Amino acid sequence: MSLRACGLIIFRRLIQPPPSDSIQYLLLQTSYGEHHWTPPKGHVDPGEDDMTTALRETREEAGLGGEQLRIVDGFLSELRYEVRGKGKVVLYWLAELKDPGTAVTLSEEHQDYRWAGLDEACALARYKDLQDALREAHRFLLAGEAQ
């Protein structure tokens, strides 16, 4: 049986950034292990649905609640990989921070956070599947703007 986790790829739109970084993604740096960077995510609790998990973990890890976010319809990224010999599935939805100036409040699980444009976010993410998910989210957002 695979471990299951859910989270949100959170982005904000800046009004006066350099054009290539008008969309920034939130990444959190873990305070354990290799101190990797990841969007907020966590394991599904018994009896909890996936979206509830994603919202709960985002509130716990980044201090951002559903009232501060807008879930973007039509986007879901599924990552599959192994952790210590066990399969893991991670589902990420896409969510926009309604007020780009809203403060992030970290839990003890994380030691730092960063808002980053796509290139920097991918460099921080390090893992190819997470980089691919970030690029997929970015393409999805740009395609929506073109309509």
PDB file of C-alpha atoms in Angstrom:
ATOM      1  CA  MET A   1       0.000   0.000   0.000  1.00  0.00           C
ATOM      2  CA  SER A   2       1.284   3.447  -0.926  1.00  0.00           C
ATOM      3  CA  LEU A   3       1.590   6.369   1.424  1.00  0.00           C
ATOM      4  CA  ARG A   4      -0.741   9.174   0.342  1.00  0.00           C
ATOM      5  CA  ALA A   5      -0.138  12.884   0.803  1.00  0.00           C
ATOM      6  CA  CYS A   6      -1.901  15.993  -0.472  1.00  0.00           C
ATOM      7  CA  GLY A   7      -0.930  19.615  -0.763  1.00  0.00           C
ATOM      8  CA  LEU A   8      -1.262  22.885  -2.619  1.00  0.00           C
ATOM      9  CA  ILE A   9       1.026  24.555  -5.107  1.00  0.00           C
ATOM     10  CA  ILE A  10       0.420  28.116  -3.925  1.00  0.00           C
ATOM     11  CA  PHE A  11       1.141  31.063  -6.168  1.00  0.00           C
ATOM     12  CA  ARG A  12       0.734  34.808  -6.040  1.00  0.00           C
ATOM     13  CA  ARG A  13       0.576  37.374  -8.821  1.00  0.00           C
ATOM     14  CA  LEU A  14       2.651  40.511  -8.441  1.00  0.00           C
ATOM     15  CA  ILE A  15       1.561  43.755 -10.056  1.00  0.00           C
ATOM     16  CA  GLN A  16       4.990  45.266 -10.803  1.00  0.00           C
ATOM     17  CA  PRO A  17       7.545  42.456 -11.038  1.00  0.00           C
ATOM     18  CA  PRO A  18       9.934  41.691 -13.836  1.00  0.00           C
ATOM     19  CA  PRO A  19       7.618  40.237 -16.538  1.00  0.00           C
ATOM     20  CA  SER A  20       8.978  36.695 -16.251  1.00  0.00           C
ATOM     21  CA  ASP A  21       8.350  36.563 -12.495  1.00  0.00           C
ATOM     22  CA  SER A  22       4.839  38.019 -12.287  1.00  0.00           C
ATOM     23  CA  ILE A  23       3.774  34.626 -10.911  1.00  0.00           C
ATOM     24  CA  GLN A  24       5.645  33.433  -7.824  1.00  0.00           C
ATOM     25  CA  TYR A  25       5.375  30.066  -6.086  1.00  0.00           C
ATOM     26  CA  LEU A  26       5.604  29.378  -2.357  1.00  0.00           C
ATOM     27  CA  LEU A  27       8.162  26.799  -1.292  1.00  0.00           C
ATOM     28  CA  LEU A  28       8.898  25.752   2.291  1.00  0.00           C
ATOM     29  CA  GLN A  29      12.294  24.430   3.446  1.00  0.00           C
ATOM     30  CA  THR A  30      12.037  21.456   5.788  1.00  0.00           C
ATOM     31  CA  SER A  31      13.745  21.629   9.166  1.00  0.00           C
ATOM     32  CA  TYR A  32      14.581  17.906   8.980  1.00  0.00           C
ATOM     33  CA  GLY A  33      16.487  15.565   6.685  1.00  0.00           C
ATOM     34  CA  GLU A  34      18.139  17.183   3.681  1.00  0.00           C
ATOM     35  CA  HIS A  35      16.271  20.476   4.261  1.00  0.00           C
ATOM     36  CA  HIS A  36      14.577  20.121   0.890  1.00  0.00           C
ATOM     37  CA  TRP A  37      12.118  22.665  -0.509  1.00  0.00           C
ATOM     38  CA  THR A  38       8.512  21.710  -1.183  1.00  0.00           C
ATOM     39  CA  PRO A  39       5.021  23.178  -1.365  1.00  0.00           C
ATOM     40  CA  PRO A  40       2.944  22.591   1.781  1.00  0.00           C
ATOM     41  CA  LYS A  41       1.734  18.995   1.898  1.00  0.00           C
ATOM     42  CA  GLY A  42       1.144  16.143   4.305  1.00  0.00           C
ATOM     43  CA  HIS A  43      -0.284  12.712   4.872  1.00  0.00           C
ATOM     44  CA  VAL A  44      -4.002  12.029   4.689  1.00  0.00           C
ATOM     45  CA  ASP A  45      -5.501  11.321   8.109  1.00  0.00           C
ATOM     46  CA  PRO A  46      -7.970   8.412   8.479  1.00  0.00           C
ATOM     47  CA  GLY A  47     -11.428   9.444   7.308  1.00  0.00           C
ATOM     48  CA  GLU A  48     -10.154  12.673   5.737  1.00  0.00           C
ATOM     49  CA  ASP A  49     -10.689  13.501   2.063  1.00  0.00           C
ATOM     50  CA  ASP A  50      -7.791  14.668  -0.105  1.00  0.00           C
ATOM     51  CA  MET A  51      -8.743  18.349  -0.424  1.00  0.00           C
ATOM     52  CA  THR A  52      -9.368  18.613   3.325  1.00  0.00           C
ATOM     53  CA  THR A  53      -5.852  17.246   3.861  1.00  0.00           C
ATOM     54  CA  ALA A  54      -4.338  19.754   1.428  1.00  0.00           C
ATOM     55  CA  LEU A  55      -6.083  22.683   3.151  1.00  0.00           C
ATOM     56  CA  ARG A  56      -5.280  21.431   6.672  1.00  0.00           C
ATOM     57  CA  GLU A  57      -1.612  20.913   5.876  1.00  0.00           C
ATOM     58  CA  THR A  58      -1.364  24.349   4.245  1.00  0.00           C
ATOM     59  CA  ARG A  59      -2.821  25.976   7.367  1.00  0.00           C
ATOM     60  CA  GLU A  60      -0.550  23.935   9.678  1.00  0.00           C
ATOM     61  CA  GLU A  61       2.670  24.405   7.691  1.00  0.00           C
ATOM     62  CA  ALA A  62       2.294  27.909   6.212  1.00  0.00           C
ATOM     63  CA  GLY A  63      -0.425  29.552   8.299  1.00  0.00           C
ATOM     64  CA  LEU A  64      -2.594  30.069   5.207  1.00  0.00           C
ATOM     65  CA  GLY A  65      -6.246  29.077   5.416  1.00  0.00           C
ATOM     66  CA  GLY A  66      -8.879  28.412   2.806  1.00  0.00           C
ATOM     67  CA  GLU A  67     -10.293  31.917   3.262  1.00  0.00           C
ATOM     68  CA  GLN A  68      -6.974  33.355   2.001  1.00  0.00           C
ATOM     69  CA  LEU A  69      -6.745  31.071  -1.025  1.00  0.00           C
ATOM     70  CA  ARG A  70      -8.619  30.513  -4.265  1.00  0.00           C
ATOM     71  CA  ILE A  71      -8.431  26.937  -5.533  1.00  0.00           C
ATOM     72  CA  VAL A  72      -7.907  26.981  -9.315  1.00  0.00           C
ATOM     73  CA  ASP A  73     -10.371  24.719 -11.104  1.00  0.00           C
ATOM     74  CA  GLY A  74      -9.084  22.111 -13.527  1.00  0.00           C
ATOM     75  CA  PHE A  75      -5.570  21.524 -12.195  1.00  0.00           C
ATOM     76  CA  LEU A  76      -4.348  18.439 -10.333  1.00  0.00           C
ATOM     77  CA  SER A  77      -0.824  17.056 -10.419  1.00  0.00           C
ATOM     78  CA  GLU A  78      -0.057  13.535  -9.199  1.00  0.00           C
ATOM     79  CA  LEU A  79       3.493  12.574  -8.221  1.00  0.00           C
ATOM     80  CA  ARG A  80       4.550   8.984  -7.571  1.00  0.00           C
ATOM     81  CA  TYR A  81       7.897   8.058  -6.046  1.00  0.00           C
ATOM     82  CA  GLU A  82       9.526   5.906  -3.374  1.00  0.00           C
ATOM     83  CA  VAL A  83      10.495   6.956   0.139  1.00  0.00           C
ATOM     84  CA  ARG A  84      12.517   4.480   2.194  1.00  0.00           C
ATOM     85  CA  GLY A  85      11.398   1.598  -0.008  1.00  0.00           C
ATOM     86  CA  LYS A  86       7.666   2.447   0.119  1.00  0.00           C
ATOM     87  CA  GLY A  87       5.583   3.885  -2.679  1.00  0.00           C
ATOM     88  CA  LYS A  88       4.244   7.386  -2.151  1.00  0.00           C
ATOM     89  CA  VAL A  89       1.540   9.290  -4.020  1.00  0.00           C
ATOM     90  CA  VAL A  90       1.314  13.075  -3.653  1.00  0.00           C
ATOM     91  CA  LEU A  91      -1.587  15.074  -5.081  1.00  0.00           C
ATOM     92  CA  TYR A  92      -1.158  18.810  -5.606  1.00  0.00           C
ATOM     93  CA  TRP A  93      -3.912  21.263  -6.405  1.00  0.00           C
ATOM     94  CA  LEU A  94      -3.187  24.810  -7.497  1.00  0.00           C
ATOM     95  CA  ALA A  95      -4.213  27.726  -5.264  1.00  0.00           C
ATOM     96  CA  GLU A  96      -3.810  31.464  -5.616  1.00  0.00           C
ATOM     97  CA  LEU A  97      -3.068  33.629  -2.599  1.00  0.00           C
ATOM     98  CA  LYS A  98      -5.842  36.250  -2.788  1.00  0.00           C
ATOM     99  CA  ASP A  99      -3.758  39.019  -1.181  1.00  0.00           C
ATOM    100  CA  PRO A 100      -0.120  38.767  -2.381  1.00  0.00           C
ATOM    101  CA  GLY A 101       1.052  40.517   0.798  1.00  0.00           C
ATOM    102  CA  THR A 102      -0.394  37.941   3.213  1.00  0.00           C
ATOM    103  CA  ALA A 103       2.241  36.748   5.696  1.00  0.00           C
ATOM    104  CA  VAL A 104       3.409  33.133   5.800  1.00  0.00           C
ATOM    105  CA  THR A 105       3.714  31.613   9.293  1.00  0.00           C
ATOM    106  CA  LEU A 106       5.887  28.500   9.430  1.00  0.00           C
ATOM    107  CA  SER A 107       5.382  25.492  11.701  1.00  0.00           C
ATOM    108  CA  GLU A 108       8.258  23.679  13.399  1.00  0.00           C
ATOM    109  CA  GLU A 109       8.409  21.340  10.381  1.00  0.00           C
ATOM    110  CA  HIS A 110       9.962  24.114   8.279  1.00  0.00           C
ATOM    111  CA  GLN A 111      12.826  26.521   8.815  1.00  0.00           C
ATOM    112  CA  ASP A 112      12.422  28.903   5.890  1.00  0.00           C
ATOM    113  CA  TYR A 113      10.127  29.837   3.016  1.00  0.00           C
ATOM    114  CA  ARG A 114      10.559  31.618  -0.262  1.00  0.00           C
ATOM    115  CA  TRP A 115       8.363  33.124  -2.941  1.00  0.00           C
ATOM    116  CA  ALA A 116      10.108  32.361  -6.217  1.00  0.00           C
ATOM    117  CA  GLY A 117       9.560  32.712  -9.933  1.00  0.00           C
ATOM    118  CA  LEU A 118       9.381  29.489 -11.920  1.00  0.00           C
ATOM    119  CA  ASP A 119      13.123  29.150 -12.657  1.00  0.00           C
ATOM    120  CA  GLU A 120      14.181  29.757  -9.051  1.00  0.00           C
ATOM    121  CA  ALA A 121      11.378  27.526  -7.729  1.00  0.00           C
ATOM    122  CA  CYS A 122      12.546  24.673  -9.980  1.00  0.00           C
ATOM    123  CA  ALA A 123      16.158  25.183  -8.892  1.00  0.00           C
ATOM    124  CA  LEU A 124      15.104  25.014  -5.232  1.00  0.00           C
ATOM    125  CA  ALA A 125      12.819  22.020  -5.760  1.00  0.00           C
ATOM    126  CA  ARG A 126      15.690  19.773  -6.974  1.00  0.00           C
ATOM    127  CA  TYR A 127      13.464  16.731  -7.623  1.00  0.00           C
ATOM    128  CA  LYS A 128      12.488  16.324 -11.275  1.00  0.00           C
ATOM    129  CA  ASP A 129       8.891  15.275 -10.584  1.00  0.00           C
ATOM    130  CA  LEU A 130       8.283  18.358  -8.424  1.00  0.00           C
ATOM    131  CA  GLN A 131       9.983  20.578 -11.027  1.00  0.00           C
ATOM    132  CA  ASP A 132       7.686  19.057 -13.658  1.00  0.00           C
ATOM    133  CA  ALA A 133       4.634  19.752 -11.456  1.00  0.00           C
ATOM    134  CA  LEU A 134       5.685  23.402 -11.042  1.00  0.00           C
ATOM    135  CA  ARG A 135       6.220  23.784 -14.799  1.00  0.00           C
ATOM    136  CA  GLU A 136       2.852  22.119 -15.461  1.00  0.00           C
ATOM    137  CA  ALA A 137       1.164  24.556 -13.057  1.00  0.00           C
ATOM    138  CA  HIS A 138       2.899  27.512 -14.722  1.00  0.00           C
ATOM    139  CA  ARG A 139       1.831  26.408 -18.225  1.00  0.00           C
ATOM    140  CA  PHE A 140      -1.727  25.938 -16.942  1.00  0.00           C
ATOM    141  CA  LEU A 141      -1.789  29.475 -15.524  1.00  0.00           C
ATOM    142  CA  LEU A 142      -0.298  31.049 -18.643  1.00  0.00           C
ATOM    143  CA  ALA A 143      -2.771  29.182 -20.866  1.00  0.00           C
ATOM    144  CA  GLY A 144      -5.615  30.545 -18.723  1.00  0.00           C
ATOM    145  CA  GLU A 145      -4.309  34.106 -19.098  1.00  0.00           C
ATOM    146  CA  ALA A 146      -4.152  33.723 -22.894  1.00  0.00           C
ATOM    147  CA  GLN A 147      -7.887  32.961 -23.138  1.00  0.00           C
TER     148      GLN A 147
END
